[in-house]
Amino acid sequence: MRIPLDRSSQTPVYRQIQAFLAQQIENGVLPAGTRLPSSRTLASGLGVNRITVTSAYAELEALGLIYARQGSGYYVAPRSAGLTAEGPAHSAGGDWPLWQQELLSRTWVPAQRELDELFDTIADQSVITFGGGLGDKRFFPAEDFRKALHAVLRRDGVEALGYGERAGYLPLRTTIARILASQGVPATPEHVLITSGSQQALALVAQLFLRPGDVVLVESPTYPAAIDLFRSLDVRLLGVPVDEQGMQVELVEDALRTARPRLVYTIPTFHNPTGTCLSGQRRRQLIALVDRYNTPLLEDDFVGDLRYEGRDQPALKALDPGGRVVYMGTFSKMLIPGLRVGFLVAEGPLYAGLLAYKRVTDLATSSLIQRALESYITVGRYQSHLRRAVALYRQRRDAMQRALQNHFPPGAQWTVPQGGLFFWVRLPGELSANDLFPVAIDEGVAFTPGSYFFPGARVQPYMRLNFAMLAPELIEEGIRRLSRAVDRCLGGVRMPG
Ligand code: PMP
């Protein structure tokens, strides 16, 4: 195979190989099932190091464009619904200026965009969807928030309309520090940095720590927008498998020693997508490990306080001996996602570095929204909102558990989550969730296919079901429909259970 390489280019050679092969795959020159040359053969043909080729293959695999068959090498992956790496702009490629066409050859397509497109195809309003990542929007305190906004404008006038403090509105930072303290996370207002959603918190940490080619250790599966973000920065993801107790921390030491990641990103409490909660013992082990290997750890606590049963686990930040852990939280799940208010907790030079990136990214998070949030969210109000949310979502979790138990075919596997928003279901018979999706839509139900959550996106027998957004009757009906879809895919018709 001949691949044109420009050795004087700023683009690393492995990236050039990756881009060339990706283009050939996307153009259909290399159709699905084609066996790629072994890394040894290709490397010697191109006169490059073998590691250069294996890195290119690893990236292509992570993009879901190729897959490895044990002992037999790499093959071009089949295109499956929702997993195409092609964007709408491709069709009009020829008319764009050259520099725009160069952009088209970049293979990175956000999984988030694919997911949006997948859900945009659902025209039928009667489809019951378990696909979202939020709580119930009827639970957002819209009227209270309207009053808070008006009250703040009346109270603060033009003061509320300036940029405000770059680190965030101090009274809000104070409230957040108090809420965190009530949950055992030590924080003072000076260590809290307000961000535009916790997605920006993630981006700031990534910008501060990561450079192209770096390795980030993540759970596998993990949050798709984190995968997208890391991929946009050309960093490599190393996935640690998750079991019922969360990330398999016993595998982390080896990864820290051999891959020397620049960052560990974890969602220890009610993990997205699996709903698992990292055990106390593993939490302590993980902290000890990142301490020993001098590696920063980002703790994403997006729904940590939505616990329905079981013992609270301390946040990793609460176990942190010496500023190893950067903590991020959000008001999106518990309150209102559209406020776009999240926060980071960090100390020392790290805090200063994050604040510097915050300044250059968007100067500051909306001062008006922060003030309104602060006037609404006293510690007491937050706790009472939380109590109501927990009571409501617990019922819905129980409804989904009952419905799965009553209707789902034998062989499907799931664990009842002790908190959070999601069930993570393994389909029976290695049925691919991507193949199930169109049949499920036909039956009038949608879910998020598991493939979007894996750093090396491939067809997966998993699906994520959100139980918090819908009333119990709809959950019951949705799971019935989903069970019918599974049965249809498995080719059997069971007697109704
Ligand atoms: N982390 C996780 C695990 C999430 O699921 C989300 C939202 N989907 C976020 C972070 C970011 O949320 P936001 O920017 O709205 O705070």
PDB file of C-alpha atoms in Angstrom, residues 48 250 344 483:
ATOM      1  CA  VAL A  48       8.670   4.287   9.092  1.00  0.00           C
ATOM      2  CA  GLU A 250      -6.670  -2.911  40.245  1.00  0.00           C
ATOM      3  CA  LEU A 344     -14.378  23.462  39.641  1.00  0.00           C
ATOM      4  CA  SER A 483     -38.785  -5.888  25.037  1.00  0.00           C
TER       5      SER A 483
END
